[in-house]
Amino acid sequence: MNEYTPVFKETVYKGAITEGKLYDSIVQVEAVDEDCSPLYNQICNYKIVTPDTPFAVDRNGNIRNTEKLSYDTEHQYKFLVTAFDCGQKKATEDVLVHIEIKPVCKPGWQGWNKRMEYESGSGSKALFTNIHLETCDEPVSSIQAAIELQTNHIGKGCDRDTYSEKSLQKMCGASSESIDLLPAPFGLSNWTTGLLTDNGHDSDLIFRFDGKHAAKIPDGVMPKNLSNHFTITTWMRHGPSPGLRVEKETILCNSDKTEMNRHHYALYVHNCRLVFLLRRDFDQIDTFRPAEFHWKL
């Protein structure tokens, strides 16, 4: 007599596979039957009850995937399985099977964000609170890591010293008579008011020039003529130029302010070159000695 129905040994069966692979057996479900008859106390068949699942089960309860699965498509699958004894009596309660899909293991640092927001002057901030090293169960003999931080202000992407201009002048032995042509706007040094900046500290502003903005330096600040020994120091990031590439992009210029608009000395970018123009003895008529120095960018 077929008195009892099959009963599963576990209430839930769990398994895990890596995406992109086919498995002969992921997990094995097992049911028992308390009938005394050898005919009816054997489990002869298992069946997946949930429709449209990419899995199959054999008569021994081994569950396999019928196609290669993707972690991006589905992280996990849940479905029901039932059992039949050799008298084709079905289990009273189906069992839940939970299959987890794991992505292909890629060694490296995980759990960190490439971008974060930081407000200047807000104090210290933890950068990588959830970072961990995935080794894919491989042995590790040593670990080396390098961190590079970038900002989104005007100087982004430039290999620029973090020292202030005054600190650089002191370290490099610059003359104490050096003239700052782009000072922070304050008091009489107000010709940089209205220029686009990176909103940095007043003592080390970075100015941006787009062809529409310029600083007119008052008379008496710049020397009328350069001596035999002089130094022009600038830090510049040059971006794509609007309009025609043949136009000069002037960085510094001192002209005679006549209709000729003759430059006495000028530093500018022309096409792919940095050019410095120097005319000496411009106070003497017919004694101009123009000279140009070109550096390829």
Short mmCIF file of C-alpha atoms in Angstrom, two decimals:
data_model
loop_
_atom_site.label_atom_id
_atom_site.label_comp_id
_atom_site.label_asym_id
_atom_site.label_seq_id
_atom_site.Cartn_x
_atom_site.Cartn_y
_atom_site.Cartn_z
CA MET A 1 0.00 0.00 0.00
CA ASN A 2 1.30 3.49 -0.94
CA GLU A 3 0.43 5.16 2.36
CA TYR A 4 2.89 8.05 2.63
CA THR A 5 4.00 10.87 0.35
CA PRO A 6 7.62 11.95 -0.22
CA VAL A 7 9.06 14.51 2.21
CA PHE A 8 12.16 16.62 1.57
CA LYS A 9 14.96 16.47 4.12
CA GLU A 10 15.54 20.25 3.98
CA THR A 11 13.13 23.16 3.78
CA VAL A 12 15.44 25.18 1.48
CA TYR A 13 18.31 24.14 -0.79
CA LYS A 14 20.92 26.72 -1.75
CA GLY A 15 23.63 26.77 -4.37
CA ALA A 16 25.91 29.24 -6.13
CA ILE A 17 27.50 29.33 -9.58
CA THR A 18 29.76 31.69 -11.53
CA GLU A 19 28.25 33.38 -14.54
CA GLY A 20 29.06 32.13 -18.04
CA LYS A 21 29.52 28.45 -17.11
CA LEU A 22 27.48 25.23 -17.40
CA TYR A 23 27.37 22.92 -14.37
CA ASP A 24 26.46 19.23 -14.21
CA SER A 25 25.32 19.57 -10.61
CA ILE A 26 24.84 22.79 -8.66
CA VAL A 27 22.96 21.41 -5.68
CA GLN A 28 21.23 18.10 -4.92
CA VAL A 29 17.75 17.94 -3.42
CA GLU A 30 16.71 14.80 -1.55
CA ALA A 31 13.33 13.47 -0.43
CA VAL A 32 12.40 10.32 1.56
CA ASP A 33 9.29 8.16 1.81
CA GLU A 34 8.21 6.25 4.95
CA ASP A 35 6.29 3.50 3.15
CA CYS A 36 7.38 -0.04 4.06
CA SER A 37 6.98 -1.45 0.58
CA PRO A 38 10.18 -1.43 -1.51
CA LEU A 39 8.03 -0.32 -4.41
CA TYR A 40 6.66 2.80 -2.75
CA ASN A 41 9.42 3.89 -0.37
CA GLN A 42 11.76 4.79 -3.23
CA ILE A 43 11.90 8.24 -4.88
CA CYS A 44 11.73 7.67 -8.61
CA ASN A 45 11.51 11.19 -9.98
CA TYR A 46 11.99 14.91 -9.27
CA LYS A 47 10.39 17.78 -11.17
CA ILE A 48 10.81 21.57 -11.25
CA VAL A 49 7.38 23.06 -10.64
CA THR A 50 8.17 26.71 -11.41
CA PRO A 51 7.82 27.34 -15.16
CA ASP A 52 10.38 29.02 -17.45
CA THR A 53 13.47 28.50 -15.32
CA PRO A 54 16.87 27.86 -16.95
CA PHE A 55 17.43 24.77 -14.78
CA ALA A 56 16.73 21.05 -14.92
CA VAL A 57 16.70 18.25 -12.32
CA ASP A 58 17.49 14.56 -12.88
CA ARG A 59 16.01 11.51 -11.14
CA ASN A 60 18.71 11.69 -8.45
CA GLY A 61 17.84 15.27 -7.51
CA ASN A 62 20.88 16.91 -9.11
CA ILE A 63 20.04 20.40 -10.37
CA ARG A 64 21.97 21.89 -13.29
CA ASN A 65 21.66 25.02 -15.41
CA THR A 66 20.50 24.53 -19.00
CA GLU A 67 22.17 27.70 -20.32
CA LYS A 68 25.00 30.05 -19.44
CA LEU A 69 23.69 32.67 -17.05
CA SER A 70 24.68 36.32 -16.67
CA TYR A 71 25.10 38.19 -13.40
CA ASP A 72 24.01 41.43 -15.12
CA THR A 73 20.72 39.83 -16.20
CA GLU A 74 19.83 38.16 -12.90
CA HIS A 75 21.66 37.97 -9.57
CA GLN A 76 19.67 35.02 -8.23
CA TYR A 77 16.97 32.47 -9.11
CA LYS A 78 14.32 30.94 -6.86
CA PHE A 79 12.10 28.04 -7.92
CA LEU A 80 10.12 25.10 -6.49
CA VAL A 81 10.91 21.40 -6.88
CA THR A 82 8.66 18.43 -6.10
CA ALA A 83 9.32 14.69 -5.74
CA PHE A 84 7.44 11.52 -6.79
CA ASP A 85 7.72 8.04 -5.33
CA CYS A 86 7.65 4.99 -7.57
CA GLY A 87 3.88 4.87 -7.19
CA GLN A 88 3.79 8.40 -8.69
CA LYS A 89 2.51 9.88 -5.43
CA LYS A 90 3.58 13.53 -5.30
CA ALA A 91 5.19 15.24 -2.32
CA THR A 92 2.70 17.13 -0.19
CA GLU A 93 4.96 20.20 0.05
CA ASP A 94 7.33 21.42 -2.64
CA VAL A 95 10.82 22.57 -1.66
CA LEU A 96 12.39 25.96 -2.42
CA VAL A 97 15.69 26.07 -4.32
CA HIS A 98 17.77 29.25 -4.23
CA ILE A 99 20.60 29.62 -6.79
CA GLU A 100 22.94 32.62 -6.53
CA ILE A 101 24.74 33.90 -9.66
CA LYS A 102 28.21 35.30 -9.00
CA PRO A 103 30.11 37.55 -11.41
CA VAL A 104 33.40 36.40 -12.89
CA CYS A 105 36.06 37.04 -10.30
CA LYS A 106 38.39 39.89 -11.23
CA PRO A 107 41.35 40.47 -8.92
CA GLY A 108 41.74 44.04 -7.73
CA TRP A 109 40.51 46.69 -5.34
CA GLN A 110 36.75 46.80 -4.93
CA GLY A 111 34.24 48.82 -2.95
CA TRP A 112 35.58 52.29 -3.72
CA ASN A 113 34.21 55.26 -5.65
CA LYS A 114 36.20 57.00 -8.36
CA ARG A 115 34.48 60.32 -7.65
CA MET A 116 33.63 62.10 -4.42
CA GLU A 117 32.75 65.63 -3.40
CA TYR A 118 34.93 67.62 -1.03
CA GLU A 119 34.42 71.21 0.05
CA SER A 120 37.57 73.20 0.67
CA GLY A 121 38.16 73.92 4.34
CA SER A 122 35.70 71.28 5.59
CA GLY A 123 38.39 69.28 7.38
CA SER A 124 39.46 65.66 7.00
CA LYS A 125 37.33 63.13 5.14
CA ALA A 126 37.62 59.34 4.97
CA LEU A 127 38.22 58.36 1.35
CA PHE A 128 37.71 54.59 1.14
CA THR A 129 35.64 53.23 4.01
CA ASN A 130 34.45 50.06 2.21
CA ILE A 131 37.47 49.22 0.09
CA HIS A 132 38.71 45.62 -0.02
CA LEU A 133 41.12 43.60 -2.12
CA GLU A 134 39.61 40.74 -4.16
CA THR A 135 42.22 38.02 -4.63
CA CYS A 136 39.93 35.36 -6.18
CA ASP A 137 41.25 32.85 -3.63
CA GLU A 138 44.77 33.20 -5.00
CA PRO A 139 47.77 33.63 -2.64
CA VAL A 140 49.14 37.16 -2.21
CA SER A 141 52.82 37.75 -1.50
CA SER A 142 52.85 41.56 -1.39
CA ILE A 143 50.52 44.53 -1.88
CA GLN A 144 51.36 47.90 -3.39
CA ALA A 145 48.88 50.72 -3.97
CA ALA A 146 49.11 54.27 -5.30
CA ILE A 147 46.43 56.94 -4.94
CA GLU A 148 46.13 59.95 -7.26
CA LEU A 149 43.71 62.75 -6.45
CA GLN A 150 42.49 65.27 -9.02
CA THR A 151 40.38 68.37 -8.72
CA ASN A 152 37.89 69.81 -11.19
CA HIS A 153 39.12 73.41 -11.07
CA ILE A 154 40.97 75.19 -13.87
CA GLY A 155 44.25 73.41 -13.15
CA LYS A 156 42.82 69.88 -13.52
CA GLY A 157 45.18 67.49 -15.24
CA CYS A 158 48.27 69.66 -14.80
CA ASP A 159 51.41 68.61 -12.98
CA ARG A 160 51.44 71.74 -10.85
CA ASP A 161 53.42 72.28 -7.66
CA THR A 162 51.30 72.54 -4.55
CA TYR A 163 53.48 75.35 -3.19
CA SER A 164 52.22 78.91 -3.32
CA GLU A 165 53.85 81.37 -5.72
CA LYS A 166 55.59 83.16 -2.86
CA SER A 167 56.99 79.87 -1.55
CA LEU A 168 58.27 78.93 -5.01
CA GLN A 169 59.97 82.30 -5.43
CA LYS A 170 61.69 81.90 -2.08
CA MET A 171 62.84 78.32 -2.77
CA CYS A 172 64.11 79.18 -6.26
CA GLY A 173 66.01 82.25 -5.08
CA ALA A 174 63.94 84.78 -7.02
CA SER A 175 64.63 88.45 -6.51
CA SER A 176 62.75 90.21 -3.75
CA GLU A 177 61.90 92.85 -6.37
CA SER A 178 59.75 90.39 -8.35
CA ILE A 179 56.46 91.88 -9.56
CA ASP A 180 53.23 89.90 -9.33
CA LEU A 181 51.24 90.84 -12.44
CA LEU A 182 48.13 88.88 -11.39
CA PRO A 183 47.72 89.54 -7.67
CA ALA A 184 44.58 88.85 -5.70
CA PRO A 185 42.31 91.91 -6.11
CA PHE A 186 42.83 94.09 -3.05
CA GLY A 187 43.31 97.81 -2.51
CA LEU A 188 45.30 99.40 -5.33
CA SER A 189 45.97 95.98 -6.89
CA ASN A 190 42.45 95.74 -8.25
CA TRP A 191 43.09 95.17 -11.97
CA THR A 192 42.33 91.44 -11.61
CA THR A 193 38.81 92.14 -10.35
CA GLY A 194 36.27 90.50 -12.63
CA LEU A 195 38.61 87.83 -14.00
CA LEU A 196 37.48 84.21 -13.96
CA THR A 197 39.19 82.19 -11.22
CA ASP A 198 39.18 78.69 -9.73
CA ASN A 199 37.72 80.01 -6.44
CA GLY A 200 40.90 79.04 -4.62
CA HIS A 201 42.64 80.82 -1.78
CA ASP A 202 43.22 84.55 -2.31
CA SER A 203 46.97 84.08 -1.88
CA ASP A 204 47.24 81.63 -4.79
CA LEU A 205 44.42 82.22 -7.27
CA ILE A 206 44.39 80.61 -10.70
CA PHE A 207 42.94 82.86 -13.40
CA ARG A 208 41.25 81.69 -16.58
CA PHE A 209 41.37 83.66 -19.84
CA ASP A 210 38.97 82.80 -22.67
CA GLY A 211 39.72 85.57 -25.17
CA LYS A 212 36.94 87.76 -23.78
CA HIS A 213 38.55 88.73 -20.47
CA ALA A 214 41.86 90.48 -19.90
CA ALA A 215 43.72 92.37 -17.20
CA LYS A 216 45.00 95.87 -18.00
CA ILE A 217 47.96 96.51 -15.75
CA PRO A 218 48.32 100.17 -14.70
CA ASP A 219 51.29 102.25 -15.81
CA GLY A 220 54.20 102.07 -13.46
CA VAL A 221 53.65 98.47 -12.39
CA MET A 222 55.48 96.87 -15.31
CA PRO A 223 58.89 98.12 -16.45
CA LYS A 224 58.85 100.11 -19.67
CA ASN A 225 61.88 98.26 -20.93
CA LEU A 226 63.46 94.97 -19.96
CA SER A 227 67.06 94.89 -18.81
CA ASN A 228 69.73 92.55 -20.12
CA HIS A 229 68.82 90.03 -17.42
CA PHE A 230 65.20 89.29 -16.64
CA THR A 231 62.90 86.37 -15.84
CA ILE A 232 59.26 85.87 -16.74
CA THR A 233 57.61 83.15 -14.69
CA THR A 234 54.19 81.76 -15.52
CA TRP A 235 52.16 78.63 -14.97
CA MET A 236 49.69 77.91 -17.74
CA ARG A 237 47.38 75.21 -18.97
CA HIS A 238 46.53 75.75 -22.63
CA GLY A 239 43.21 74.37 -23.85
CA PRO A 240 41.63 74.21 -27.32
CA SER A 241 41.48 77.65 -28.91
CA PRO A 242 38.13 78.96 -30.18
CA GLY A 243 37.98 80.15 -33.76
CA LEU A 244 40.90 80.10 -36.17
CA ARG A 245 44.15 78.58 -35.01
CA VAL A 246 46.17 81.34 -36.75
CA GLU A 247 45.12 83.91 -34.15
CA LYS A 248 47.64 84.93 -31.53
CA GLU A 249 46.72 84.17 -27.94
CA THR A 250 48.51 86.81 -25.92
CA ILE A 251 49.68 86.06 -22.39
CA LEU A 252 51.65 89.25 -21.71
CA CYS A 253 52.08 92.35 -23.86
CA ASN A 254 53.61 95.82 -23.53
CA SER A 255 52.87 98.11 -26.49
CA ASP A 256 53.59 101.75 -27.39
CA LYS A 257 49.87 102.64 -27.51
CA THR A 258 50.22 104.40 -30.86
CA GLU A 259 48.28 103.69 -34.03
CA MET A 260 51.02 101.23 -34.95
CA ASN A 261 50.24 99.30 -31.75
CA ARG A 262 53.83 98.11 -31.81
CA HIS A 263 54.74 95.51 -29.19
CA HIS A 264 57.87 96.22 -27.18
CA TYR A 265 57.79 92.79 -25.59
CA ALA A 266 55.15 90.12 -25.66
CA LEU A 267 54.62 86.50 -24.70
CA TYR A 268 51.95 84.65 -26.66
CA VAL A 269 50.84 81.32 -28.13
CA HIS A 270 50.63 81.05 -31.90
CA ASN A 271 49.40 77.77 -33.36
CA CYS A 272 51.49 75.10 -31.63
CA ARG A 273 54.29 77.37 -30.42
CA LEU A 274 55.02 79.58 -27.45
CA VAL A 275 56.58 82.81 -28.72
CA PHE A 276 58.46 85.55 -26.88
CA LEU A 277 58.96 88.83 -28.77
CA LEU A 278 61.55 91.34 -27.54
CA ARG A 279 62.38 94.72 -29.10
CA ARG A 280 65.20 96.62 -27.42
CA ASP A 281 65.96 100.36 -27.40
CA PHE A 282 62.45 101.25 -28.46
CA ASP A 283 62.94 104.87 -27.29
CA GLN A 284 65.43 105.49 -30.08
CA ILE A 285 64.08 106.04 -33.59
CA ASP A 286 65.22 103.61 -36.29
CA THR A 287 67.20 101.49 -33.85
CA PHE A 288 64.69 98.71 -33.28
CA ARG A 289 66.19 95.25 -33.11
CA PRO A 290 63.27 92.81 -33.09
CA ALA A 291 63.89 89.30 -31.83
CA GLU A 292 61.58 86.31 -31.49
CA PHE A 293 62.07 83.13 -29.54
CA HIS A 294 59.92 80.08 -30.36
CA TRP A 295 59.23 76.95 -28.31
CA LYS A 296 57.13 74.12 -29.69
CA LEU A 297 54.28 73.06 -27.40
#
